[in-house]
Amino acid sequence: MVAIWKAIMEGANAYLKRQFRTIGIIAVIISFIILAAFSTTFTLTYGAEIAFSFLLGVTFSLVAAYIAMYSATNANVRSTAAAETSTYLALRVATLGGGALGLAVISMSLLGLSLLYAAFGDPGVLAGFGFGASLAALFAQLGGGIFTKSADVGADLVGKVEENFPEDDPRNPAAIADNVGDNVGDEAGRGADLFESLTAENLGGMIIGLIVSIILFQGISVYYVTMPLIVRSLGIIATFVGLAVAIFEKRFKNPIKPTRDGLLVASVVAAILMFIATWYVFGPSGVTLSGSALAAYALYGCMVSGLAAGLLIVLYTEYYTGSEAKSVITIAERSKSGPALTIMSGTAVGMISSGLPVITVAITLLISFALGEQFAVQAGISDTFLGGVYGTTMATMGMLSTAGIVLTMDGLGPIVDNAGGIAEMSGAPDQVRERIEPLDTLGNTTKALTKGYAMGSAALASLLLFQAFVLEVARYQAKITDLTTITSAQATLLGTKLSSLGSALALNHPDVVIGALIGAMLPFVFSGTAINAVSVGAYHMVEEVRRQFREIPGLREGTAKPNYAAAVDISTRTALRLMVVPGAIPVVAPIIVGVLLGWAAVGALVVGATLSAIPLAIMMMWGGAAMDNAKKYVEAGHFGGKNTETHAATVVGDTVGDPWKDTAGPSLHILIKLLNTISLVFIPLFLVALISLA
């Protein structure tokens, strides 16, 4: 057991070391591009601040990725050992390991933003931090996803379909690479991914709060700017309470119940704490001009609407992808007629599943915007539209207030998956494997849950991030370098510039339509290149596994050991080589469009990408998870069980869904955030278009 664990940890460490070096080189090159861009269009000093912020964002994101991997690789073998006693103890260890991921990611995001705001006092500088976090996260998620799915697909197609081996059979040469992939993809990649999600949405909220306070007070109110950080800090307290509930609940039939109960309790605690904070900041004795209690109630309503939307998305995930979900059983049943129906049914489930979360987010945006407008009226803000945007900001903060416990649920998934692999490969007693088996299915659901939650938060934050972009455009056009010393005249000029920008974004402008079309196309091209990278890696993995079965005598019989290192090396080289092209797409596209067509086209590009990426991502993530759990439903003994034609069909369906749910799908919301943050950083390049279509 310890030997298997060491092999997994050594493989994960070796991969991350090479990946981090690659990302570091790319980051240094981009930091010099930022310096060059600002030295010619704005000021070198401001460019240096953003470049430093960018490099810090990359560093913090990679540290979050490493912490996630380290906590997972130390928790997985402990979870296997705990299964010798009971399923409860195995789940408890995995939950604590996931909790380390959740708390570390949130805390590091808060720390980075707080340090930079304390140092510079300008959320605009923090855009570099968000850009760095998004860039590192995209490469971490992409590279990790390519690694893990190349190994997983290769292991399943040969091991399960051709050789009829069970999951994680030690005779399978790709078994160690598959388990390493769980840690570098599902843990390290997700750690960086969720770090950038929290960072980008906090950043957008801080910029909106800054502009609201400038218009309201002709200066800066620190409470308006830091309210997103305050809500996030309160969410950490709620996470501790929810985590305690999850780890001490011993009686359950469905293993998702303890963490689901922890989420519900954390939501209640977060709601109470958010009301206290909102009343203190925006209530009668707070920092609104009118001192109206209704202003506080309106913003609190925004937060609660976001919190409720997050909980609903969790329920939708279980409804479509849970181990006993009707859609999962339907996919498994139709697999009796072959893999074509498995794939068709899984694709249909994914497409249909995008409806409820998108409608929920749309309703939440409507409610929070209307309440935000009421806040503006009660607080004395003349621009009710800006108040509405601030309301959507608070709704996003409300949804993300429970991010810690949701990240815990995400982190425990790969841990229990690895625990099952370690039990199988180490020859643990059947009782241990039987205790871990139901947790493996749980892991698929919790991972799908978090991916849907992250995409939901990205959708909810779309309006505030776009408005933050428009606000920064107005700031650059007004040539306001230092917002910390803004004068009354500059505040008035900023408001005037802001009011005049709306006409440039009209849908009858060709540059806006062109930008939106290019943006809507990007998620499909990006996803295609990511899935193709997995297919290349899986092809080489299948050939390597077949080669070893041909050339190593006694491998099938278990009398000889496979060359695990060769499979790990294939996944590593494939991931590092093929992550660059899809990762470059969201970096290069907005810069080219912005330089050629101007800032309005870039804004339209971001909106177009957001609108197409959200349903596409949900379709891939939940459709892939449903096909995966359909396979596990058959493996549990239904419709003939393992080593049948039905099982083989579900394995094929699972291999199709794997790059959907673990590579392309979860990378799409990073794509959205990266487009937003890179647009914020390079605004000076977009102010004058080379091609004028006015």
XYZ file of C-alpha atoms in Angstrom:
694
model
C 0.000 0.000 0.000
C 2.781 2.430 0.945
C 4.803 1.490 -2.158
C 1.843 2.291 -4.439
C 1.274 5.583 -2.605
C 4.924 6.571 -3.000
C 4.819 5.834 -6.722
C 1.742 8.043 -7.120
C 3.270 10.887 -5.112
C 6.607 10.717 -6.941
C 4.847 10.758 -10.322
C 2.670 13.729 -9.337
C 5.636 15.695 -7.986
C 7.729 15.013 -11.077
C 4.955 16.157 -13.407
C 4.153 19.329 -11.454
C 7.832 20.285 -11.324
C 8.059 20.186 -15.131
C 4.686 21.858 -15.607
C 5.448 24.687 -13.183
C 8.745 25.358 -14.967
C 6.908 25.643 -18.309
C 4.246 27.953 -16.865
C 6.926 30.057 -15.173
C 8.756 30.667 -18.466
C 5.515 31.697 -20.190
C 4.624 34.008 -17.268
C 7.974 35.833 -17.357
C 7.613 36.446 -21.103
C 4.091 37.848 -20.643
C 5.225 40.107 -17.778
C 7.711 41.776 -20.147
C 4.920 42.183 -22.725
C 2.828 43.949 -20.059
C 5.722 46.275 -19.254
C 6.255 47.065 -22.925
C 2.543 47.691 -23.522
C 2.174 50.116 -20.642
C 5.453 51.925 -21.239
C 4.223 52.955 -24.709
C 0.526 53.604 -23.937
C 0.269 54.648 -20.272
C 3.044 54.806 -17.671
C 5.957 52.476 -16.994
C 5.390 52.660 -13.208
C 1.787 51.534 -13.495
C 2.860 48.801 -15.913
C 5.477 47.591 -13.443
C 2.839 47.382 -10.705
C 0.539 45.316 -12.923
C 3.422 43.077 -14.064
C 4.379 42.430 -10.425
C 0.734 41.733 -9.581
C 0.546 39.334 -12.544
C 3.615 37.340 -11.454
C 2.267 37.188 -7.893
C -1.035 35.832 -9.241
C 0.796 33.103 -11.164
C 2.824 32.203 -8.069
C -0.168 32.050 -5.719
C -2.153 29.982 -8.232
C 0.632 27.414 -8.571
C 1.091 27.252 -4.796
C -2.661 26.584 -4.461
C -2.291 23.800 -7.045
C 0.598 22.225 -5.127
C -1.216 22.408 -1.782
C -4.221 20.689 -3.364
C -2.046 17.914 -4.791
C -0.055 17.484 -1.583
C -3.128 17.237 0.652
C -4.748 14.734 -1.731
C -1.729 12.446 -2.081
C -1.365 12.326 1.686
C -5.065 11.733 2.311
C -5.654 8.992 -0.279
C -3.553 6.256 1.350
C -4.889 7.222 4.780
C -8.412 6.862 3.428
C -7.559 3.376 2.158
C -6.170 2.424 5.563
C -9.241 3.869 7.306
C -11.475 1.643 5.148
C -10.042 -1.319 7.046
C -12.237 -0.111 9.921
C -15.330 1.387 8.228
C -16.678 3.353 5.286
C -17.383 6.244 7.654
C -13.730 6.614 8.651
C -12.585 6.404 5.027
C -15.055 9.154 4.095
C -14.045 11.252 7.093
C -10.352 11.165 6.156
C -11.178 12.041 2.539
C -13.431 14.896 3.670
C -10.669 16.349 5.844
C -8.269 16.083 2.900
C -10.792 17.917 0.714
C -11.238 20.500 3.467
C -7.523 21.281 3.337
C -7.941 22.075 -0.370
C -11.032 24.251 0.173
C -9.676 26.297 3.040
C -6.225 26.771 1.496
C -7.593 27.983 -1.850
C -9.956 30.536 -0.296
C -7.366 31.763 2.193
C -4.689 32.246 -0.448
C -7.046 34.203 -2.691
C -7.951 36.469 0.223
C -4.317 36.865 1.230
C -3.111 37.815 -2.246
C -5.855 40.351 -2.928
C -5.605 41.846 0.563
C -1.826 42.285 0.360
C -2.009 43.945 -3.044
C -4.879 46.229 -2.067
C -3.027 47.236 1.106
C 0.103 47.930 -0.946
C -1.430 49.805 -3.906
C -4.972 50.765 -2.873
C -6.141 50.415 -6.484
C -8.222 47.413 -7.611
C -7.156 48.186 -11.178
C -3.642 46.999 -10.304
C -5.172 43.802 -8.951
C -6.338 42.961 -12.497
C -2.788 41.722 -13.069
C -3.173 39.341 -10.124
C -6.405 37.984 -11.593
C -4.804 37.609 -15.027
C -1.852 35.710 -13.548
C -4.137 33.438 -11.530
C -6.300 32.717 -14.601
C -3.344 32.030 -16.888
C -1.681 29.626 -14.451
C -5.014 27.940 -13.715
C -5.777 27.406 -17.389
C -2.457 25.687 -18.015
C -2.715 23.710 -14.759
C -6.254 22.518 -15.522
C -5.532 21.868 -19.196
C -2.241 20.085 -18.606
C -3.599 18.083 -15.683
C -6.757 17.214 -17.625
C -4.784 16.033 -20.654
C -2.498 13.978 -18.389
C -5.227 12.270 -16.397
C -7.603 11.548 -19.275
C -4.863 10.275 -21.592
C -4.000 7.746 -18.914
C -7.602 7.010 -17.909
C -8.892 6.463 -21.443
C -5.875 4.340 -22.371
C -6.183 2.259 -19.212
C -9.908 1.639 -19.738
C -9.879 0.863 -23.467
C -7.195 -1.798 -23.139
C -7.586 -2.907 -19.526
C -11.374 -3.099 -19.282
C -12.584 -3.561 -22.856
C -9.812 -5.725 -24.329
C -8.456 -7.571 -21.293
C -11.524 -7.576 -18.988
C -9.404 -6.323 -16.084
C -11.085 -4.600 -13.137
C -10.516 -0.908 -12.375
C -6.923 -0.143 -11.283
C -5.713 -3.702 -11.839
C -1.959 -3.769 -11.006
C -1.289 -5.667 -14.245
C -2.406 -2.622 -16.250
C 0.680 -0.551 -17.231
C -1.407 2.668 -17.205
C -2.782 2.156 -13.677
C -0.210 4.303 -11.859
C -0.430 7.038 -14.518
C -4.227 7.037 -14.065
C -3.889 7.538 -10.311
C -1.177 10.186 -10.739
C -3.561 11.945 -13.108
C -6.270 12.156 -10.442
C -3.880 14.242 -8.365
C -2.359 16.497 -11.025
C -5.655 16.976 -12.890
C -8.552 16.717 -10.473
C -6.636 18.086 -7.474
C -3.774 20.367 -8.579
C -5.632 21.560 -11.675
C -8.846 22.153 -9.740
C -6.962 23.890 -6.920
C -5.512 26.454 -9.322
C -8.813 26.609 -11.203
C -10.930 27.436 -8.165
C -8.310 29.838 -6.842
C -8.612 31.899 -10.009
C -12.427 31.708 -9.916
C -12.595 33.230 -6.470
C -9.896 35.761 -7.324
C -11.443 37.002 -10.587
C -14.910 37.396 -9.083
C -13.573 39.135 -5.982
C -11.562 41.423 -8.240
C -14.575 42.348 -10.369
C -16.607 43.032 -7.248
C -13.894 45.275 -5.835
C -13.731 47.344 -9.041
C -17.525 47.771 -9.072
C -17.458 48.749 -5.375
C -14.710 51.262 -6.084
C -16.652 53.032 -8.820
C -19.898 52.998 -6.810
C -18.138 54.636 -3.873
C -16.464 57.235 -6.126
C -19.786 58.243 -7.670
C -21.553 58.202 -4.304
C -18.911 59.953 -2.183
C -16.663 61.638 -4.808
C -13.937 59.525 -3.234
C -13.169 55.986 -2.078
C -15.032 54.119 0.675
C -12.936 51.166 1.765
C -16.031 49.226 2.849
C -17.548 49.301 -0.636
C -14.275 48.124 -2.170
C -13.523 45.392 0.344
C -17.054 44.047 0.835
C -16.301 41.023 -1.412
C -13.305 40.201 0.796
C -15.417 40.585 3.943
C -18.063 38.181 2.639
C -15.398 35.700 1.598
C -13.808 35.849 5.067
C -17.163 35.093 6.658
C -17.473 32.163 4.286
C -14.366 30.624 5.868
C -16.118 30.605 9.247
C -19.182 28.991 7.658
C -16.918 26.393 6.039
C -15.480 25.326 9.399
C -18.986 24.781 10.759
C -20.111 22.853 7.670
C -16.938 20.758 7.711
C -17.559 19.814 11.340
C -21.067 18.625 10.475
C -19.762 16.589 7.532
C -17.021 14.752 9.423
C -19.050 13.949 12.537
C -22.159 12.577 10.793
C -21.806 8.806 11.134
C -25.153 7.410 9.975
C -25.976 7.656 6.286
C -27.220 5.455 3.463
C -25.916 7.635 0.661
C -22.294 8.768 1.222
C -23.057 12.208 -0.226
C -25.392 12.956 2.708
C -22.758 14.116 5.270
C -21.185 16.672 2.937
C -24.583 17.727 1.609
C -25.758 18.324 5.185
C -22.526 20.211 5.841
C -23.271 22.410 2.830
C -26.788 23.176 4.085
C -25.545 24.098 7.568
C -22.720 26.204 6.105
C -25.295 28.021 3.961
C -27.413 28.889 7.002
C -24.358 30.121 8.932
C -23.178 32.155 5.919
C -26.634 33.729 5.552
C -26.621 34.845 9.203
C -23.083 36.235 9.029
C -23.777 38.045 5.749
C -26.800 39.769 7.272
C -24.691 41.025 10.183
C -21.993 42.337 7.822
C -24.515 43.931 5.456
C -26.367 45.657 8.292
C -23.099 46.952 9.746
C -21.801 48.338 6.434
C -24.975 49.451 4.647
C -27.515 49.800 7.476
C -28.713 52.999 9.238
C -25.348 53.546 10.940
C -23.319 52.371 7.953
C -21.748 54.141 4.977
C -24.764 55.014 2.815
C -25.693 58.690 2.479
C -29.351 58.127 3.351
C -28.819 55.761 6.288
C -31.802 53.726 5.058
C -32.364 50.245 6.441
C -34.005 49.336 3.140
C -30.636 49.744 1.384
C -29.159 47.022 3.612
C -32.190 44.762 3.122
C -31.953 45.136 -0.659
C -28.285 44.123 -0.795
C -28.876 41.273 1.636
C -31.644 40.038 -0.655
C -29.105 40.016 -3.489
C -26.738 37.864 -1.434
C -29.473 35.416 -0.438
C -30.577 35.049 -4.070
C -27.013 34.092 -5.027
C -26.750 31.685 -2.107
C -30.028 30.015 -3.104
C -28.882 29.724 -6.722
C -25.727 27.916 -5.608
C -27.750 25.416 -3.579
C -30.107 24.790 -6.497
C -27.183 24.057 -8.814
C -25.968 21.482 -6.273
C -29.409 19.821 -6.357
C -29.495 19.883 -10.164
C -26.121 18.126 -10.270
C -27.394 15.292 -8.106
C -30.587 15.099 -10.151
C -28.732 14.587 -13.422
C -25.516 12.804 -12.369
C -26.180 11.084 -9.016
C -25.489 7.364 -8.700
C -29.244 6.597 -8.603
C -30.370 9.402 -10.918
C -33.018 8.482 -13.471
C -30.888 9.783 -16.336
C -27.912 7.676 -15.219
C -30.007 4.501 -15.035
C -31.517 5.269 -18.450
C -28.052 5.584 -20.021
C -27.019 2.289 -18.408
C -30.161 0.519 -19.638
C -29.795 1.772 -23.214
C -26.190 0.570 -23.202
C -27.570 -2.951 -23.578
C -27.988 -2.025 -27.258
C -24.382 -0.907 -27.719
C -22.030 2.066 -27.222
C -23.726 4.249 -29.857
C -26.832 4.556 -27.675
C -24.651 5.125 -24.605
C -23.027 8.134 -26.256
C -26.269 9.462 -27.746
C -28.098 9.193 -24.414
C -25.227 10.766 -22.469
C -24.986 13.635 -24.946
C -28.748 14.201 -24.708
C -28.611 14.265 -20.897
C -25.783 16.797 -21.026
C -27.640 19.082 -23.418
C -30.896 18.921 -21.481
C -29.117 19.465 -18.163
C -27.899 22.901 -19.248
C -31.455 24.265 -19.075
C -32.153 24.441 -15.340
C -28.852 26.008 -14.199
C -28.901 28.626 -16.973
C -32.516 29.578 -16.190
C -31.688 29.706 -12.469
C -28.739 32.024 -13.054
C -30.848 34.224 -15.353
C -33.572 34.556 -12.695
C -30.948 35.299 -10.034
C -29.439 38.028 -12.221
C -32.889 39.527 -12.701
C -33.720 39.490 -8.982
C -30.332 40.783 -7.832
C -30.252 43.516 -10.482
C -33.735 44.737 -9.480
C -32.795 44.693 -5.784
C -29.536 46.478 -6.631
C -31.505 49.227 -8.324
C -33.588 49.580 -5.159
C -30.357 49.790 -3.164
C -29.232 52.636 -5.439
C -32.499 54.509 -4.879
C -32.350 54.050 -1.099
C -28.607 54.817 -0.863
C -28.833 57.994 -2.949
C -26.978 56.742 -6.037
C -28.262 58.594 -9.110
C -27.136 55.872 -11.540
C -29.549 53.022 -10.758
C -27.985 50.843 -13.463
C -24.684 50.860 -11.593
C -26.597 49.987 -8.418
C -28.118 47.037 -10.267
C -24.673 45.815 -11.290
C -23.536 46.151 -7.674
C -26.538 43.998 -6.731
C -25.349 41.236 -9.076
C -21.913 41.598 -7.469
C -23.427 40.878 -4.058
C -25.373 37.926 -5.501
C -22.107 36.458 -6.781
C -20.532 36.961 -3.360
C -23.536 35.224 -1.797
C -23.155 32.220 -4.063
C -19.426 32.006 -3.345
C -19.876 32.372 0.433
C -20.128 28.559 0.644
C -17.230 27.952 -1.753
C -15.114 26.400 1.013
C -17.461 23.492 1.709
C -18.168 23.019 -2.015
C -14.421 22.834 -2.664
C -14.220 20.271 0.129
C -16.739 18.126 -1.728
C -14.697 18.540 -4.904
C -11.430 17.633 -3.213
C -12.696 14.445 -1.594
C -13.703 12.988 -4.993
C -10.201 12.279 -6.361
C -9.065 11.215 -2.881
C -11.610 8.385 -2.651
C -10.937 7.523 -6.306
C -7.231 7.133 -5.498
C -8.070 5.269 -2.304
C -9.948 2.675 -4.357
C -7.028 2.434 -6.782
C -4.519 1.920 -3.976
C -6.736 -0.781 -2.426
C -7.016 -2.621 -5.761
C -3.343 -2.361 -6.690
C -2.058 -3.309 -3.247
C -4.276 -6.393 -3.052
C -6.237 -5.156 -0.043
C -8.933 -7.490 1.332
C -12.268 -7.554 -0.497
C -13.954 -5.956 2.506
C -11.774 -2.848 2.174
C -12.552 -2.512 -1.524
C -16.271 -3.003 -0.905
C -16.236 -0.191 1.662
C -14.490 2.194 -0.737
C -16.548 1.323 -3.840
C -19.614 3.488 -2.991
C -17.287 6.418 -2.279
C -15.878 6.245 -5.813
C -19.327 6.910 -7.297
C -19.744 9.732 -4.780
C -16.536 11.278 -6.123
C -17.934 11.531 -9.652
C -21.011 13.358 -8.383
C -19.117 15.777 -6.134
C -16.664 16.645 -8.910
C -19.559 17.323 -11.304
C -21.226 19.381 -8.578
C -18.236 21.661 -8.103
C -17.690 22.126 -11.816
C -21.338 23.135 -12.224
C -21.068 25.429 -9.209
C -17.967 27.107 -10.643
C -19.643 27.591 -14.016
C -22.764 28.939 -12.280
C -20.684 31.500 -10.416
C -18.957 32.445 -13.693
C -22.342 32.995 -15.326
C -23.597 35.035 -12.385
C -20.413 37.114 -12.405
C -20.581 37.753 -16.159
C -22.413 41.072 -15.832
C -20.182 42.448 -13.071
C -16.970 41.415 -14.881
C -18.159 43.024 -18.122
C -19.148 46.187 -16.264
C -15.750 46.220 -14.540
C -14.178 46.175 -18.004
C -16.338 49.129 -19.128
C -15.476 51.029 -15.933
C -11.770 50.534 -16.505
C -12.153 51.733 -20.119
C -13.775 54.928 -18.785
C -10.948 55.337 -16.298
C -8.239 55.028 -18.972
C -10.083 57.387 -21.314
C -10.267 59.922 -18.467
C -6.488 59.396 -17.959
C -6.898 58.797 -14.221
C -3.694 57.054 -13.199
C -4.071 57.000 -9.417
C -7.551 56.296 -8.095
C -6.370 56.529 -4.489
C -6.007 60.322 -4.825
C -8.960 60.997 -7.127
C -10.346 64.532 -7.019
C -13.968 65.674 -7.242
C -13.390 66.936 -10.795
C -11.874 63.609 -11.834
C -14.800 61.729 -10.272
C -17.224 63.848 -12.320
C -15.188 63.251 -15.482
C -15.169 59.505 -14.794
C -18.957 59.499 -14.500
C -19.299 61.451 -17.753
C -17.002 59.083 -19.633
C -18.885 56.098 -18.231
C -22.245 57.450 -19.393
C -20.933 58.007 -22.924
C -19.627 54.460 -23.467
C -22.981 52.708 -23.825
C -23.565 53.874 -27.404
C -20.270 52.306 -28.541
C -21.580 48.858 -27.534
C -24.787 48.975 -29.605
C -25.549 45.753 -31.483
C -25.878 47.587 -34.820
C -22.142 48.352 -34.813
C -20.172 45.918 -37.011
C -17.175 45.806 -34.651
C -19.476 44.653 -31.822
C -21.092 41.944 -33.968
C -17.700 40.727 -35.233
C -16.326 40.591 -31.688
C -19.380 38.663 -30.435
C -19.144 36.132 -33.291
C -15.455 35.498 -32.648
C -16.112 35.207 -28.924
C -18.941 32.677 -29.429
C -16.598 30.590 -31.598
C -13.668 30.515 -29.140
C -15.079 27.975 -26.612
C -15.692 25.455 -29.407
C -12.230 25.796 -30.956
C -10.661 25.730 -27.492
C -12.628 22.623 -26.450
C -11.827 20.897 -29.716
C -8.089 21.410 -29.323
C -8.240 20.217 -25.688
C -10.208 17.061 -26.553
C -7.905 16.378 -29.498
C -4.911 16.619 -27.145
C -6.487 13.909 -24.965
C -7.133 11.721 -28.011
C -3.469 12.031 -29.042
C -2.298 11.095 -25.551
C -4.818 8.248 -25.268
C -3.724 6.873 -28.652
C -0.082 6.697 -27.543
C -1.158 5.247 -24.177
C -3.229 2.483 -25.807
C -0.301 1.567 -28.074
C 2.104 1.502 -25.104
C -0.167 -0.708 -22.991
C -0.693 -3.117 -25.888
C 3.067 -3.190 -26.525
C 3.781 -4.161 -22.944
C 1.219 -6.962 -23.031
C 2.851 -8.257 -26.216
C 6.463 -7.956 -25.115
C 6.469 -8.671 -21.355
C 5.964 -12.407 -20.739
C 3.690 -13.212 -17.813
C 2.178 -9.715 -17.566
C -1.390 -10.887 -18.187
C -0.967 -13.682 -15.672
C 0.419 -11.372 -13.006
C 3.802 -13.071 -12.766
C 5.634 -10.072 -14.251
C 5.443 -6.369 -13.424
C 4.524 -3.704 -15.984
C 6.684 -0.684 -16.761
C 4.574 1.987 -15.042
C 7.179 4.714 -15.637
C 6.822 4.490 -19.426
C 3.076 5.208 -19.212
C 3.625 8.106 -16.808
C 6.212 9.568 -19.175
C 3.794 9.408 -22.132
C 1.112 11.314 -20.226
C 3.654 13.870 -18.981
C 5.171 14.610 -22.377
C 1.778 14.733 -24.098
C 0.283 17.082 -21.512
C 3.192 19.533 -21.468
C 3.485 19.630 -25.259
C -0.188 19.885 -26.155
C -1.440 22.236 -23.431
C 0.265 25.239 -25.059
C -1.939 25.681 -28.160
C -5.360 25.653 -26.436
C -3.879 27.731 -23.619
C -2.669 30.363 -26.072
C -6.079 30.816 -27.735
C -7.704 32.969 -25.009
C -4.501 35.005 -24.603
C -3.916 35.845 -28.249
C -7.520 36.248 -29.488
C -8.618 39.296 -27.402
C -5.301 41.099 -28.015
C -5.562 40.705 -31.794
C -9.241 41.695 -31.851
C -8.614 44.639 -29.511
C -5.660 46.033 -31.440
C -7.481 45.721 -34.763
C -11.065 46.652 -33.825
C -10.836 48.404 -30.442
C -12.172 47.995 -26.932
C -15.865 47.612 -27.882
C -15.056 44.558 -30.007
C -13.128 43.047 -27.092
C -16.073 43.624 -24.770
C -18.386 41.928 -27.286
C -15.893 39.068 -27.654
C -15.995 38.425 -23.901
C -19.810 38.480 -23.872
C -20.025 36.141 -26.873
C -17.575 33.678 -25.313
C -19.479 33.723 -22.026
C -22.850 33.055 -23.654
C -21.613 30.047 -25.639
C -19.222 28.635 -23.015
C -21.735 28.295 -20.173
C -24.209 25.827 -21.773
C -21.373 24.054 -23.613
C -19.454 23.497 -20.375
C -22.490 22.230 -18.460
C -23.359 19.882 -21.319
C -19.877 18.360 -21.323
C -19.365 18.240 -17.545
C -22.732 16.783 -16.573
C -23.149 14.620 -19.678
C -19.704 13.111 -19.086
C -20.399 12.562 -15.384
C -23.726 10.869 -16.152
C -22.002 8.429 -18.555
C -19.289 7.738 -15.967
C -21.836 6.927 -13.272
C -23.823 4.808 -15.736
C -20.683 2.692 -16.092
C -20.385 2.407 -12.327
C -24.088 1.531 -12.072
C -23.472 -1.449 -14.377
C -20.296 -2.373 -12.487
C -22.395 -2.528 -9.316
C -24.163 -5.578 -10.798
C -27.042 -4.065 -12.785
C -27.903 -5.087 -16.364
C -25.479 -8.004 -16.260
C -22.618 -6.354 -14.383
C -18.941 -6.418 -15.327
C -17.408 -8.238 -18.294
C -20.563 -8.019 -20.415
C -21.392 -6.261 -23.679
C -23.405 -3.716 -21.689
C -20.407 -2.992 -19.486
C -18.144 -2.609 -22.518
C -20.617 -0.124 -24.024
C -20.652 1.979 -20.855
C -16.847 1.952 -20.746
C -16.774 3.359 -24.284
C -19.317 6.005 -23.252
C -17.213 6.872 -20.226
C -14.077 7.287 -22.344
C -15.966 9.690 -24.634
C -17.207 11.663 -21.622
C -13.866 11.711 -19.803
C -12.229 14.577 -21.760
C -15.578 16.391 -21.720
C -15.955 16.414 -17.955
C -12.331 16.549 -16.823
C -10.427 18.465 -19.513
C -12.441 20.742 -21.800
C -15.567 21.355 -19.690
C -13.958 22.571 -16.452
C -11.442 24.644 -18.426
C -14.176 26.720 -20.054
C -15.015 28.835 -17.049
C -11.284 29.582 -16.687
C -11.408 30.610 -20.350
C -14.174 33.100 -19.496
C -12.251 34.559 -16.544
C -8.993 34.705 -18.496
C -10.694 36.606 -21.314
C -12.102 39.035 -18.744
C -8.857 39.607 -16.867
C -6.621 39.864 -19.940
C -9.088 42.393 -21.368
C -8.819 44.431 -18.168
C -5.024 44.367 -18.186
C -4.481 45.342 -21.844
C -7.144 48.078 -22.151
C -4.483 50.730 -23.060
C -3.757 48.740 -26.246
C -7.437 48.711 -27.230
C -8.299 52.411 -26.920
C -7.335 53.217 -30.522
C -8.320 50.640 -33.172
C -6.183 50.084 -36.270
C -9.347 49.400 -38.275
C -12.166 51.885 -37.736
C -15.662 50.575 -38.539
C -17.582 53.540 -37.124
